[in-house]
CSV table of C-alpha atoms and ligand atoms in Angstrom, one decimal:
chain,number,residue,atom,x,y,z
I,3,MET,CA,-0.1,-0.2,-0.1
I,4,THR,CA,1.5,3.1,-0.8
I,5,ALA,CA,-1.2,6.0,-1.6
I,6,ILE,CA,-2.2,8.2,1.5
I,7,GLU,CA,-6.0,8.9,0.7
I,8,HIS,CA,-7.0,9.7,4.1
I,9,ASP,CA,-5.4,10.9,7.5
I,10,VAL,CA,-4.2,7.3,8.5
I,11,PRO,CA,-0.9,6.2,6.9
I,12,SER,CA,-0.9,3.3,4.6
I,13,ASP,CA,2.2,1.8,6.0
I,14,LEU,CA,4.6,2.1,8.8
I,15,LEU,CA,8.2,2.0,7.1
I,16,ASP,CA,9.6,4.9,8.9
I,17,ILE,CA,8.3,7.0,11.9
I,18,ALA,CA,8.4,9.9,9.4
I,19,ASP,CA,5.7,8.2,7.4
I,20,LEU,CA,3.0,8.9,10.5
I,21,GLY,CA,3.7,12.8,11.1
I,22,ALA,CA,2.9,14.3,14.5
I,23,ASP,CA,-0.6,13.3,14.2
I,24,GLY,CA,0.1,9.5,13.5
I,25,VAL,CA,2.7,9.3,16.1
I,26,ARG,CA,0.0,11.0,18.7
I,27,LYS,CA,-2.6,8.7,17.6
I,28,SER,CA,-0.2,5.6,17.9
I,29,LEU,CA,0.7,6.6,21.4
I,30,ASP,CA,-2.8,7.3,22.8
I,31,LEU,CA,-3.9,4.0,21.2
I,32,ALA,CA,-1.0,2.1,23.0
I,33,SER,CA,-2.2,3.5,26.5
I,34,LEU,CA,-5.7,2.0,26.0
I,35,ASN,CA,-6.9,-1.2,27.3
I,36,PRO,CA,-6.7,-3.7,24.4
I,37,ARG,CA,-10.4,-4.3,24.8
I,38,GLU,CA,-11.2,-0.7,23.7
I,39,LEU,CA,-9.6,-1.2,20.3
I,40,GLY,CA,-12.4,-3.3,19.0
I,41,ALA,CA,-10.4,-6.2,17.6
I,42,PRO,CA,-9.7,-4.8,14.2
I,43,LEU,CA,-7.8,-8.0,13.1
I,44,ALA,CA,-10.7,-10.4,14.1
I,45,GLY,CA,-10.8,-13.2,11.7
I,46,ARG,CA,-7.6,-12.2,9.6
I,47,GLY,CA,-3.8,-13.1,9.8
I,48,ALA,CA,-0.6,-11.0,10.3
I,49,ALA,CA,2.5,-12.1,8.5
I,50,LEU,CA,5.7,-11.6,10.6
I,51,ILE,CA,8.7,-12.1,8.7
I,52,PHE,CA,12.1,-12.3,10.0
I,53,GLU,CA,15.3,-12.0,8.1
I,54,LYS,CA,17.5,-11.4,11.2
I,55,PRO,CA,17.3,-12.6,15.0
I,56,SER,CA,14.5,-11.2,17.5
I,57,ASN,CA,13.3,-11.7,21.0
I,58,ARG,CA,11.4,-8.3,21.7
I,59,THR,CA,10.3,-7.5,18.2
I,60,ARG,CA,9.0,-11.1,17.8
I,61,HIS,CA,7.2,-11.5,21.0
I,62,SER,CA,5.7,-8.2,21.3
I,63,SER,CA,4.4,-8.1,17.8
I,64,GLU,CA,2.9,-11.5,18.0
I,65,MET,CA,1.2,-10.7,21.1
I,66,ALA,CA,0.1,-7.4,19.7
I,67,VAL,CA,-1.7,-9.0,16.8
I,68,VAL,CA,-3.3,-11.4,19.3
I,69,GLN,CA,-4.6,-8.6,21.2
I,70,LEU,CA,-6.2,-7.0,18.2
I,71,GLY,CA,-7.9,-10.2,17.5
I,72,GLY,CA,-5.8,-11.5,14.8
I,73,HIS,CA,-3.6,-14.6,14.1
I,74,PRO,CA,0.2,-13.9,13.8
I,75,VAL,CA,2.0,-16.2,11.3
I,76,TYR,CA,5.8,-16.0,12.2
I,77,THR,CA,8.1,-17.1,9.2
I,78,ARG,CA,12.0,-17.0,8.9
I,79,GLY,CA,13.3,-15.0,6.0
I,80,GLU,CA,14.8,-17.9,4.5
I,81,GLU,CA,11.9,-19.9,4.1
I,82,ILE,CA,10.4,-17.5,2.3
I,83,GLY,CA,13.4,-16.3,0.2
I,84,PHE,CA,12.8,-12.7,-0.7
I,85,ASP,CA,14.3,-12.8,-4.4
I,86,THR,CA,15.9,-16.0,-4.1
I,87,ARG,CA,12.8,-18.3,-3.9
I,88,GLU,CA,10.5,-15.6,-5.4
I,89,PRO,CA,10.3,-11.9,-5.9
I,90,VAL,CA,9.4,-9.8,-3.1
I,91,GLU,CA,6.5,-8.5,-5.1
I,92,ASP,CA,4.8,-11.8,-5.6
I,93,ILE,CA,5.3,-12.6,-1.9
I,94,ALA,CA,3.4,-9.3,-1.2
I,95,ARG,CA,0.6,-10.0,-3.5
I,96,VAL,CA,0.2,-13.7,-2.2
I,97,MET,CA,0.4,-12.9,1.4
I,98,SER,CA,-2.1,-9.6,1.0
I,99,GLY,CA,-4.8,-12.4,0.3
I,100,TYR,CA,-4.3,-14.1,3.7
I,101,HIS,CA,-3.4,-11.4,5.9
I,102,GLY,CA,-4.8,-8.2,7.3
I,103,LEU,CA,-1.1,-6.5,7.6
I,104,LEU,CA,2.5,-7.7,6.5
I,105,ALA,CA,5.5,-6.9,8.8
I,106,ALA,CA,9.1,-7.8,8.1
I,107,ARG,CA,12.5,-7.6,9.8
I,108,VAL,CA,14.8,-7.2,6.8
I,109,MET,CA,18.6,-7.0,5.7
I,110,GLN,CA,17.5,-4.1,3.4
I,111,HIS,CA,15.2,-1.4,3.9
I,112,GLN,CA,14.4,-1.5,0.1
I,113,THR,CA,12.9,-4.7,0.5
I,114,LEU,CA,10.2,-3.1,2.8
I,115,VAL,CA,9.6,-0.3,0.2
I,116,ARG,CA,8.9,-3.0,-2.4
I,117,LEU,CA,6.7,-5.1,-0.1
I,118,ALA,CA,4.9,-1.8,0.5
I,119,GLY,CA,4.6,-1.1,-3.2
I,120,ALA,CA,2.9,-4.5,-4.1
I,121,ALA,CA,0.8,-5.3,-0.9
I,122,ASP,CA,-2.8,-4.4,-0.7
I,123,VAL,CA,-2.6,-4.4,3.0
I,124,PRO,CA,-0.5,-2.2,5.6
I,125,VAL,CA,3.5,-3.1,5.7
I,126,VAL,CA,5.2,-2.5,8.9
I,127,ASN,CA,9.1,-2.3,9.4
I,128,LEU,CA,10.1,-4.7,12.3
I,129,LEU,CA,13.6,-3.2,11.8
I,130,SER,CA,16.0,-2.8,8.6
I,131,ASP,CA,19.3,-1.5,8.3
I,132,HIS,CA,17.9,2.2,8.1
I,133,SER,CA,15.1,2.3,10.8
I,134,HIS,CA,13.5,0.6,13.7
I,135,PRO,CA,10.1,2.7,14.1
I,136,LEU,CA,8.2,0.3,16.4
I,137,GLN,CA,11.1,0.7,18.8
I,138,ALA,CA,11.0,4.5,18.7
I,139,LEU,CA,7.3,4.3,19.6
I,140,ALA,CA,8.0,2.3,22.6
I,141,ASP,CA,10.8,4.6,23.5
I,142,ALA,CA,8.5,7.6,23.3
I,143,LEU,CA,6.0,5.8,25.2
I,144,THR,CA,8.5,5.2,27.9
I,145,MET,CA,9.8,8.5,28.1
I,146,GLU,CA,6.5,10.1,28.2
I,147,GLN,CA,5.6,7.9,31.3
I,148,HIS,CA,8.5,9.0,33.0
I,149,LEU,CA,9.1,12.6,31.9
I,150,GLY,CA,5.4,13.7,31.1
I,151,GLY,CA,5.4,15.3,27.4
I,152,LEU,CA,8.7,15.6,25.7
I,153,ARG,CA,8.2,19.1,24.3
I,154,GLY,CA,11.3,20.9,25.3
I,155,ARG,CA,13.0,17.9,26.9
I,156,GLY,CA,16.6,17.0,26.3
I,157,VAL,CA,16.7,13.5,24.9
I,158,ALA,CA,20.4,12.4,24.3
I,159,TYR,CA,21.5,9.5,22.2
I,160,VAL,CA,25.1,8.4,22.7
I,161,GLY,CA,26.9,6.0,20.4
I,162,ASP,CA,26.4,4.8,16.7
I,163,TYR,CA,23.9,6.5,14.7
I,164,ASN,CA,22.1,3.8,13.4
I,165,ASN,CA,18.6,2.5,12.7
I,166,VAL,CA,17.6,3.0,16.3
I,167,ALA,CA,18.9,6.4,16.6
I,168,ARG,CA,17.7,7.7,13.4
I,169,SER,CA,13.9,6.4,14.4
I,170,LEU,CA,14.4,7.8,18.0
I,171,ALA,CA,15.7,11.1,16.6
I,172,GLU,CA,12.5,11.4,14.3
I,173,VAL,CA,9.8,10.4,16.9
I,174,CYS,CA,11.4,12.9,19.5
I,175,VAL,CA,11.4,15.8,16.8
I,176,LEU,CA,7.8,15.0,15.9
I,177,LEU,CA,6.9,15.2,19.7
I,178,GLY,CA,8.9,18.7,20.1
I,179,ALA,CA,11.9,17.4,22.2
I,180,ASP,CA,15.4,18.7,21.9
I,181,VAL,CA,17.6,15.8,20.5
I,182,ARG,CA,21.2,15.6,21.4
I,183,LEU,CA,23.1,13.3,18.9
I,184,GLY,CA,26.7,12.2,20.4
I,185,ALA,CA,28.6,10.0,18.1
I,186,PRO,CA,32.7,9.6,17.5
I,187,LYS,CA,34.1,10.6,14.1
I,188,GLY,CA,33.0,8.4,11.2
I,189,TYR,CA,29.8,7.1,13.2
I,190,GLU,CA,27.9,10.4,13.2
I,191,PRO,CA,24.8,11.1,11.2
I,192,ASP,CA,24.9,12.3,7.8
I,193,PRO,CA,24.2,16.1,7.4
I,194,VAL,CA,21.6,15.6,5.2
I,195,ASP,CA,19.7,13.2,7.2
I,196,VAL,CA,19.9,15.8,10.0
I,197,GLU,CA,18.3,18.4,8.1
I,198,ARG,CA,15.5,16.2,7.1
I,199,ILE,CA,14.5,15.3,10.6
I,200,ARG,CA,14.9,19.1,11.7
I,201,GLY,CA,12.2,19.2,9.2
I,202,LEU,CA,9.9,17.0,10.4
I,203,GLY,CA,8.6,18.9,13.7
I,204,GLU,CA,8.9,21.3,16.3
I,205,GLY,CA,11.8,19.7,18.1
I,206,THR,CA,15.6,20.5,17.7
I,207,VAL,CA,18.5,18.2,16.8
I,208,THR,CA,22.1,19.2,17.8
I,209,LEU,CA,25.3,17.1,17.0
I,210,HIS,CA,28.1,16.6,19.6
I,211,LYS,CA,31.6,15.4,19.4
I,212,ARG,CA,32.1,14.3,23.0
I,213,PRO,CA,29.6,12.0,25.1
I,214,GLU,CA,29.5,14.7,28.0
I,215,GLU,CA,28.3,17.3,25.6
I,216,ALA,CA,25.4,15.3,24.4
I,217,VAL,CA,24.3,14.1,27.8
I,218,ASP,CA,25.0,17.4,29.7
I,219,GLY,CA,21.5,18.2,31.6
I,220,ALA,CA,19.6,15.8,29.4
I,221,HIS,CA,16.3,14.2,30.7
I,222,ALA,CA,16.8,10.9,28.9
I,223,VAL,CA,19.8,9.2,28.0
I,224,HIS,CA,19.9,6.5,25.3
I,225,THR,CA,22.4,4.3,23.6
I,226,ASP,CA,22.3,0.9,21.4
I,227,THR,CA,25.0,-1.6,20.7
I,228,TRP,CA,28.2,-0.5,18.9
I,229,VAL,CA,27.8,-3.6,16.4
I,230,SER,CA,24.6,-4.1,14.9
I,231,MET,CA,23.1,-7.1,13.4
I,232,GLY,CA,25.2,-7.5,9.9
I,233,GLN,CA,28.0,-5.6,11.1
I,234,GLU,CA,29.9,-8.3,13.0
I,235,ARG,CA,32.6,-8.2,10.6
I,236,ASP,CA,33.6,-4.9,11.8
I,237,ARG,CA,33.3,-5.6,15.4
I,238,GLU,CA,37.0,-5.1,16.5
I,239,GLU,CA,37.3,-1.8,14.6
I,240,ARG,CA,34.0,-0.5,15.8
I,241,ARG,CA,34.7,-1.2,19.5
I,242,ALA,CA,38.1,0.7,19.2
I,243,ALA,CA,36.4,3.6,17.5
I,244,PHE,CA,33.9,3.6,20.4
I,245,ALA,CA,36.4,3.5,23.2
I,246,GLY,CA,35.6,6.1,25.8
I,247,TRP,CA,31.9,6.3,24.7
I,248,THR,CA,30.4,4.1,27.5
I,249,VAL,CA,27.5,5.0,29.2
I,250,ASP,CA,28.7,4.8,33.0
I,251,THR,CA,27.6,6.5,36.2
I,252,GLU,CA,30.2,9.3,35.8
I,253,LEU,CA,28.5,10.2,32.3
I,254,MET,CA,24.9,9.6,33.9
I,255,GLU,CA,25.8,12.4,36.6
I,256,ARG,CA,26.0,15.2,33.8
I,257,ALA,CA,22.5,14.4,33.1
I,258,ALA,CA,19.4,16.1,34.8
I,259,PRO,CA,18.9,14.6,38.3
I,260,ASP,CA,15.7,13.0,37.2
I,261,ALA,CA,17.0,11.7,34.1
I,262,VAL,CA,16.0,8.0,32.9
I,263,PHE,CA,18.3,5.7,31.0
I,264,LEU,CA,17.0,3.6,27.9
I,265,HIS,CA,18.5,0.9,25.8
I,266,CYS,CA,16.5,-0.9,23.0
I,267,LEU,CA,18.2,-4.3,24.2
I,268,PRO,CA,20.1,-6.5,23.6
I,269,ALA,CA,22.7,-4.7,25.6
I,270,TYR,CA,26.7,-5.7,25.9
I,271,ARG,CA,27.4,-4.7,29.7
I,272,GLY,CA,30.9,-3.1,29.7
I,273,LEU,CA,30.7,-1.8,26.2
I,274,GLU,CA,28.0,0.7,25.3
I,275,VAL,CA,26.6,0.8,29.0
I,276,SER,CA,28.2,-0.1,32.3
I,277,ALA,CA,26.2,-2.8,34.3
I,278,ASP,CA,25.8,0.0,37.2
I,279,VAL,CA,23.8,2.0,34.9
I,280,ILE,CA,21.5,-0.6,33.1
I,281,ASP,CA,20.9,-2.4,36.2
I,282,GLY,CA,20.8,0.7,38.4
I,283,PRO,CA,17.8,2.9,39.7
I,284,ARG,CA,17.8,5.3,36.7
I,285,SER,CA,17.3,2.5,34.2
I,286,VAL,CA,13.9,1.9,32.5
I,287,VAL,CA,15.0,-0.7,30.2
I,288,ILE,CA,12.6,-3.5,31.2
I,289,GLU,CA,9.6,-1.1,31.0
I,290,GLN,CA,10.9,0.0,27.7
I,291,ALA,CA,11.0,-3.6,26.6
I,292,HIS,CA,7.4,-4.3,27.7
I,293,ASN,CA,6.2,-1.3,26.4
I,294,ARG,CA,7.3,-2.9,22.8
I,295,MET,CA,4.0,-4.7,22.9
I,296,HIS,CA,1.7,-1.7,23.8
I,297,ALA,CA,3.4,0.4,21.3
I,298,ALA,CA,3.0,-2.1,18.5
I,299,ARG,CA,-0.6,-2.7,19.3
I,300,GLY,CA,-1.4,1.0,19.1
I,301,ALA,CA,0.7,1.5,15.9
I,302,LEU,CA,-1.1,-1.6,14.4
I,303,ALA,CA,-4.2,-0.3,15.4
I,304,MET,CA,-3.7,3.2,14.0
I,305,LEU,CA,-2.9,1.8,10.8
I,306,LEU,CA,-6.2,-0.5,10.5
I,307,GLY,CA,-8.4,2.7,11.3
I,308,VAL,CA,-9.1,2.4,15.0
I,309,GLU,CA,-10.0,5.8,16.3
I,310,VAL,CA,-9.2,7.2,19.8
I,311,PRO,CA,-12.5,7.0,21.5
E,427,CP,N1,15.0,-4.1,20.6
E,427,CP,C1,14.8,-5.1,19.8
E,427,CP,O1,14.4,-4.8,18.3
E,427,CP,O2,14.9,-6.4,20.4
E,427,CP,P1,15.0,-7.7,19.5
E,427,CP,O3,16.3,-7.6,18.2
E,427,CP,O4,15.1,-8.7,20.3
E,427,CP,O5,13.7,-7.8,18.6
E,428,NVA,N1,20.9,-1.4,16.1
E,428,NVA,C1,20.7,-2.8,16.5
E,428,NVA,C2,19.3,-2.9,17.2
E,428,NVA,C3,19.0,-4.2,17.8
E,428,NVA,C4,17.6,-4.4,18.2
E,428,NVA,C5,20.7,-3.7,15.3
E,428,NVA,O1,20.2,-3.3,13.9
E,428,NVA,O2,21.1,-4.9,15.5
Protein backbone atom coordinates (compact mmCIF):
# COMPACT_ATOMS: atom_id res chain seq x y z
CA MET A 1 0.00 0.00 0.00
CA THR A 2 1.51 3.33 -0.91
CA ALA A 3 -1.14 6.01 -1.57
CA ILE A 4 -2.27 8.07 1.42
CA GLU A 5 -5.92 8.82 0.60
CA HIS A 6 -7.00 9.74 4.13
CA ASP A 7 -5.39 10.80 7.37
CA VAL A 8 -4.28 7.27 8.30
CA PRO A 9 -0.85 6.35 6.84
CA SER A 10 -0.93 3.27 4.61
CA ASP A 11 2.27 1.72 5.95
CA LEU A 12 4.79 2.16 8.76
CA LEU A 13 8.25 1.92 7.22
CA ASP A 14 9.62 4.95 9.09
CA ILE A 15 8.41 7.16 11.93
CA ALA A 16 8.36 10.06 9.45
CA ASP A 17 5.50 8.26 7.61
CA LEU A 18 3.25 8.90 10.61
CA GLY A 19 3.73 12.65 11.03
CA ALA A 20 3.02 14.26 14.41
CA ASP A 21 -0.68 13.25 14.32
CA GLY A 22 0.09 9.60 13.53
CA VAL A 23 2.66 9.38 16.31
CA ARG A 24 0.27 10.96 18.83
CA LYS A 25 -2.58 8.67 17.76
CA SER A 26 -0.37 5.55 17.97
CA LEU A 27 0.79 6.49 21.48
CA ASP A 28 -2.75 7.33 22.63
CA LEU A 29 -4.06 4.00 21.28
CA ALA A 30 -1.10 2.22 22.92
CA SER A 31 -2.24 3.49 26.30
CA LEU A 32 -5.77 2.05 25.98
CA ASN A 33 -6.90 -1.31 27.26
CA PRO A 34 -6.80 -3.73 24.29
CA ARG A 35 -10.54 -4.39 24.77
CA GLU A 36 -11.22 -0.75 23.80
CA LEU A 37 -9.66 -1.26 20.36
CA GLY A 38 -12.48 -3.41 18.92
CA ALA A 39 -10.44 -6.36 17.56
CA PRO A 40 -9.67 -4.85 14.11
CA LEU A 41 -7.82 -8.04 13.04
CA ALA A 42 -10.65 -10.43 13.99
CA GLY A 43 -10.69 -13.35 11.57
CA ARG A 44 -7.51 -12.18 9.82
CA GLY A 45 -3.84 -13.07 9.93
CA ALA A 46 -0.68 -11.02 10.25
CA ALA A 47 2.51 -12.13 8.50
CA LEU A 48 5.62 -11.55 10.63
CA ILE A 49 8.73 -12.26 8.56
CA PHE A 50 12.23 -12.17 10.11
CA GLU A 51 15.47 -12.14 8.12
CA LYS A 52 17.40 -11.43 11.38
CA PRO A 53 17.11 -12.77 14.95
CA SER A 54 14.69 -11.20 17.45
CA ASN A 55 13.36 -11.59 20.97
CA ARG A 56 11.40 -8.40 21.80
CA THR A 57 10.12 -7.57 18.34
CA ARG A 58 8.87 -11.05 17.59
CA HIS A 59 7.16 -11.62 20.92
CA SER A 60 5.72 -8.12 21.29
CA SER A 61 4.35 -7.99 17.76
CA GLU A 62 2.89 -11.52 17.95
CA MET A 63 1.12 -10.61 21.18
CA ALA A 64 -0.05 -7.25 19.79
CA VAL A 65 -1.66 -9.08 16.86
CA VAL A 66 -3.38 -11.50 19.28
CA GLN A 67 -4.63 -8.56 21.37
CA LEU A 68 -6.10 -7.03 18.20
CA GLY A 69 -8.02 -10.25 17.53
CA GLY A 70 -5.75 -11.56 14.75
CA HIS A 71 -3.60 -14.64 14.15
CA PRO A 72 0.17 -14.03 13.81
CA VAL A 73 2.10 -16.21 11.35
CA TYR A 74 5.84 -16.08 12.08
CA THR A 75 8.13 -17.04 9.21
CA ARG A 76 11.90 -16.99 8.93
CA GLY A 77 13.19 -15.01 5.98
CA GLU A 78 15.08 -17.96 4.49
CA GLU A 79 11.87 -19.99 4.23
CA ILE A 80 10.26 -17.29 2.11
CA GLY A 81 13.44 -16.32 0.25
CA PHE A 82 12.95 -12.70 -0.80
CA ASP A 83 14.19 -12.60 -4.42
CA THR A 84 15.79 -16.04 -4.11
CA ARG A 85 12.75 -18.32 -3.90
CA GLU A 86 10.45 -15.77 -5.52
CA PRO A 87 10.24 -12.00 -6.13
CA VAL A 88 9.40 -9.71 -3.21
CA GLU A 89 6.40 -8.39 -5.15
CA ASP A 90 4.87 -11.87 -5.64
CA ILE A 91 5.25 -12.52 -1.91
CA ALA A 92 3.48 -9.24 -1.11
CA ARG A 93 0.58 -9.90 -3.48
CA VAL A 94 0.07 -13.50 -2.33
CA MET A 95 0.27 -12.69 1.38
CA SER A 96 -2.15 -9.76 0.99
CA GLY A 97 -4.82 -12.40 0.31
CA TYR A 98 -4.26 -14.14 3.65
CA HIS A 99 -3.43 -11.33 6.03
CA GLY A 100 -4.67 -8.01 7.36
CA LEU A 101 -1.09 -6.75 7.51
CA LEU A 102 2.46 -7.74 6.56
CA ALA A 103 5.42 -6.99 8.81
CA ALA A 104 9.07 -7.77 8.22
CA ARG A 105 12.55 -7.46 9.76
CA VAL A 106 14.84 -7.14 6.77
CA MET A 107 18.49 -6.93 5.78
CA GLN A 108 17.78 -4.14 3.30
CA HIS A 109 15.21 -1.39 3.84
CA GLN A 110 14.44 -1.46 0.11
CA THR A 111 12.77 -4.85 0.60
CA LEU A 112 10.15 -3.13 2.79
CA VAL A 113 9.67 -0.37 0.21
CA ARG A 114 9.03 -3.02 -2.46
CA LEU A 115 6.68 -5.00 -0.19
CA ALA A 116 4.71 -1.82 0.52
CA GLY A 117 4.57 -0.98 -3.19
CA ALA A 118 2.99 -4.33 -4.08
CA ALA A 119 0.87 -5.22 -1.00
CA ASP A 120 -2.84 -4.41 -0.67
CA VAL A 121 -2.60 -4.30 3.13
CA PRO A 122 -0.44 -2.21 5.50
CA VAL A 123 3.28 -3.07 5.64
CA VAL A 124 5.19 -2.55 8.91
CA ASN A 125 8.95 -2.31 9.48
CA LEU A 126 10.11 -4.64 12.27
CA LEU A 127 13.71 -3.27 11.89
CA SER A 128 15.80 -2.64 8.82
CA ASP A 129 19.35 -1.42 8.26
CA HIS A 130 17.79 2.08 8.03
CA SER A 131 15.25 2.34 10.85
CA HIS A 132 13.35 0.74 13.74
CA PRO A 133 10.07 2.65 14.08
CA LEU A 134 8.21 0.35 16.50
CA GLN A 135 11.19 0.62 18.85
CA ALA A 136 11.01 4.43 18.68
CA LEU A 137 7.31 4.42 19.55
CA ALA A 138 8.04 2.29 22.63
CA ASP A 139 10.90 4.65 23.52
CA ALA A 140 8.57 7.65 23.29
CA LEU A 141 5.86 5.90 25.31
CA THR A 142 8.39 5.06 28.04
CA MET A 143 9.84 8.57 28.17
CA GLU A 144 6.36 10.13 28.32
CA GLN A 145 5.45 7.83 31.21
CA HIS A 146 8.51 9.00 33.15
CA LEU A 147 8.93 12.60 32.05
CA GLY A 148 5.45 13.68 31.01
CA GLY A 149 5.31 15.31 27.56
CA LEU A 150 8.56 15.46 25.59
CA ARG A 151 8.14 19.04 24.37
CA GLY A 152 11.31 20.97 25.25
CA ARG A 153 12.86 17.98 27.04
CA GLY A 154 16.46 17.04 26.30
CA VAL A 155 16.86 13.55 24.82
CA ALA A 156 20.46 12.39 24.36
CA TYR A 157 21.54 9.48 22.18
CA VAL A 158 25.18 8.50 22.67
CA GLY A 159 26.90 6.07 20.29
CA ASP A 160 26.48 4.72 16.79
CA TYR A 161 24.08 6.73 14.62
CA ASN A 162 22.17 3.67 13.46
CA ASN A 163 18.62 2.46 12.71
CA VAL A 164 17.54 2.92 16.35
CA ALA A 165 19.06 6.41 16.61
CA ARG A 166 17.44 7.61 13.37
CA SER A 167 13.93 6.50 14.38
CA LEU A 168 14.39 7.86 17.91
CA ALA A 169 15.46 11.26 16.53
CA GLU A 170 12.43 11.29 14.21
CA VAL A 171 9.90 10.51 16.94
CA CYS A 172 11.47 13.01 19.34
CA VAL A 173 11.43 15.86 16.81
CA LEU A 174 7.79 15.09 15.99
CA LEU A 175 6.99 15.28 19.72
CA GLY A 176 8.90 18.57 20.16
CA ALA A 177 11.93 17.31 22.10
CA ASP A 178 15.49 18.65 21.90
CA VAL A 179 17.54 15.77 20.52
CA ARG A 180 21.30 15.67 21.18
CA LEU A 181 23.19 13.17 19.05
CA GLY A 182 26.70 12.29 20.20
CA ALA A 183 28.93 10.02 18.12
CA PRO A 184 32.64 9.57 17.42
CA LYS A 185 34.09 10.59 14.08
CA GLY A 186 32.98 8.29 11.29
CA TYR A 187 29.84 7.13 13.09
CA GLU A 188 27.94 10.41 13.24
CA PRO A 189 24.81 11.21 11.22
CA ASP A 190 24.90 12.38 7.64
CA PRO A 191 24.16 16.16 7.61
CA VAL A 192 21.46 15.66 4.95
CA ASP A 193 19.66 13.19 7.23
CA VAL A 194 19.91 15.62 10.15
CA GLU A 195 18.37 18.43 8.05
CA ARG A 196 15.55 16.12 6.96
CA ILE A 197 14.78 15.19 10.57
CA ARG A 198 14.91 18.84 11.68
CA GLY A 199 12.22 19.56 9.10
CA LEU A 200 9.80 16.95 10.46
CA GLY A 201 8.49 18.79 13.50
CA GLU A 202 8.94 21.30 16.26
CA GLY A 203 11.83 19.63 18.09
CA THR A 204 15.51 20.44 17.57
CA VAL A 205 18.58 18.33 16.76
CA THR A 206 22.12 19.19 17.85
CA LEU A 207 25.30 17.20 17.11
CA HIS A 208 28.04 16.57 19.66
CA LYS A 209 31.59 15.27 19.32
CA ARG A 210 31.91 14.22 22.98
CA PRO A 211 29.44 12.11 25.04
CA GLU A 212 29.62 14.60 27.96
CA GLU A 213 28.30 17.42 25.75
CA ALA A 214 25.41 15.33 24.46
CA VAL A 215 24.32 14.20 27.93
CA ASP A 216 24.76 17.54 29.76
CA GLY A 217 21.41 18.31 31.45
CA ALA A 218 19.47 15.74 29.37
CA HIS A 219 16.25 14.23 30.75
CA ALA A 220 16.71 10.91 28.95
CA VAL A 221 19.93 9.19 27.87
CA HIS A 222 19.83 6.47 25.21
CA THR A 223 22.44 4.23 23.70
CA ASP A 224 22.52 1.08 21.56
CA THR A 225 25.03 -1.60 20.60
CA TRP A 226 28.14 -0.45 18.73
CA VAL A 227 27.83 -3.49 16.43
CA SER A 228 24.42 -3.92 14.84
CA MET A 229 23.19 -7.14 13.24
CA GLY A 230 25.00 -7.50 9.92
CA GLN A 231 28.09 -5.52 11.08
CA GLU A 232 29.79 -8.39 12.93
CA ARG A 233 32.77 -8.40 10.58
CA ASP A 234 33.65 -4.86 11.75
CA ARG A 235 33.30 -5.71 15.46
CA GLU A 236 36.90 -5.00 16.53
CA GLU A 237 37.24 -1.82 14.48
CA ARG A 238 33.97 -0.52 15.89
CA ARG A 239 34.83 -1.34 19.47
CA ALA A 240 38.11 0.57 19.08
CA ALA A 241 36.36 3.58 17.56
CA PHE A 242 33.84 3.75 20.41
CA ALA A 243 36.41 3.54 23.24
CA GLY A 244 35.47 6.25 25.76
CA TRP A 245 31.80 6.30 24.68
CA THR A 246 30.45 3.92 27.36
CA VAL A 247 27.43 5.29 29.23
CA ASP A 248 28.65 4.89 32.81
CA THR A 249 27.72 6.42 36.18
CA GLU A 250 30.09 9.33 35.71
CA LEU A 251 28.46 10.22 32.39
CA MET A 252 24.92 9.82 33.80
CA GLU A 253 25.83 12.29 36.58
CA ARG A 254 26.00 14.99 33.91
CA ALA A 255 22.35 14.43 33.01
CA ALA A 256 19.40 16.06 34.83
CA PRO A 257 18.84 14.71 38.37
CA ASP A 258 15.61 12.91 37.31
CA ALA A 259 17.07 11.61 34.02
CA VAL A 260 16.23 8.08 32.87
CA PHE A 261 18.44 5.64 30.97
CA LEU A 262 17.04 3.73 27.97
CA HIS A 263 18.43 1.02 25.69
CA CYS A 264 16.49 -0.94 23.07
CA LEU A 265 18.28 -4.19 24.09
CA PRO A 266 20.05 -6.53 23.62
CA ALA A 267 22.75 -4.70 25.61
CA TYR A 268 26.45 -5.44 25.97
CA ARG A 269 27.47 -4.57 29.53
CA GLY A 270 30.93 -3.02 29.80
CA LEU A 271 30.81 -1.81 26.18
CA GLU A 272 28.10 0.75 25.26
CA VAL A 273 26.76 0.77 28.84
CA SER A 274 28.20 -0.12 32.23
CA ALA A 275 26.40 -2.72 34.35
CA ASP A 276 25.81 -0.25 37.17
CA VAL A 277 23.88 2.08 34.84
CA ILE A 278 21.75 -0.48 33.00
CA ASP A 279 21.02 -2.39 36.22
CA GLY A 280 20.80 0.78 38.34
CA PRO A 281 17.95 2.99 39.59
CA ARG A 282 17.77 5.32 36.56
CA SER A 283 17.41 2.47 34.08
CA VAL A 284 13.92 1.90 32.60
CA VAL A 285 15.00 -0.68 30.02
CA ILE A 286 12.65 -3.46 31.16
CA GLU A 287 9.61 -1.19 31.10
CA GLN A 288 10.84 0.04 27.72
CA ALA A 289 10.98 -3.56 26.47
CA HIS A 290 7.48 -4.27 27.86
CA ASN A 291 6.23 -1.14 26.14
CA ARG A 292 7.23 -2.68 22.80
CA MET A 293 3.98 -4.69 22.95
CA HIS A 294 1.78 -1.73 23.85
CA ALA A 295 3.43 0.51 21.26
CA ALA A 296 3.09 -2.15 18.55
CA ARG A 297 -0.59 -2.65 19.40
CA GLY A 298 -1.20 1.12 19.22
CA ALA A 299 0.62 1.52 15.91
CA LEU A 300 -1.09 -1.48 14.27
CA ALA A 301 -4.51 -0.31 15.51
CA MET A 302 -3.82 3.14 14.04
CA LEU A 303 -2.83 1.64 10.65
CA LEU A 304 -6.00 -0.48 10.70
CA GLY A 305 -8.13 2.65 11.13
CA VAL A 306 -9.01 2.43 14.83
CA GLU A 307 -9.88 5.86 16.26
CA VAL A 308 -9.05 7.12 19.74
CA PRO A 309 -12.42 7.16 21.60
N1 LIG B 1 14.98 -4.10 20.56
C1 LIG B 1 14.74 -5.10 19.70
O1 LIG B 1 14.30 -4.89 18.58
O2 LIG B 1 15.02 -6.34 20.18
P1 LIG B 1 15.00 -7.71 19.35
O3 LIG B 1 16.10 -7.62 18.33
O4 LIG B 1 15.21 -8.77 20.37
O5 LIG B 1 13.66 -7.82 18.68
N1 LIG C 1 20.93 -1.47 16.14
C1 LIG C 1 20.63 -2.83 16.53
C2 LIG C 1 19.29 -2.90 17.16
C3 LIG C 1 18.89 -4.25 17.68
C4 LIG C 1 17.51 -4.28 18.23
C5 LIG C 1 20.70 -3.74 15.31
O1 LIG C 1 20.25 -3.33 14.23
O2 LIG C 1 21.19 -4.85 15.44
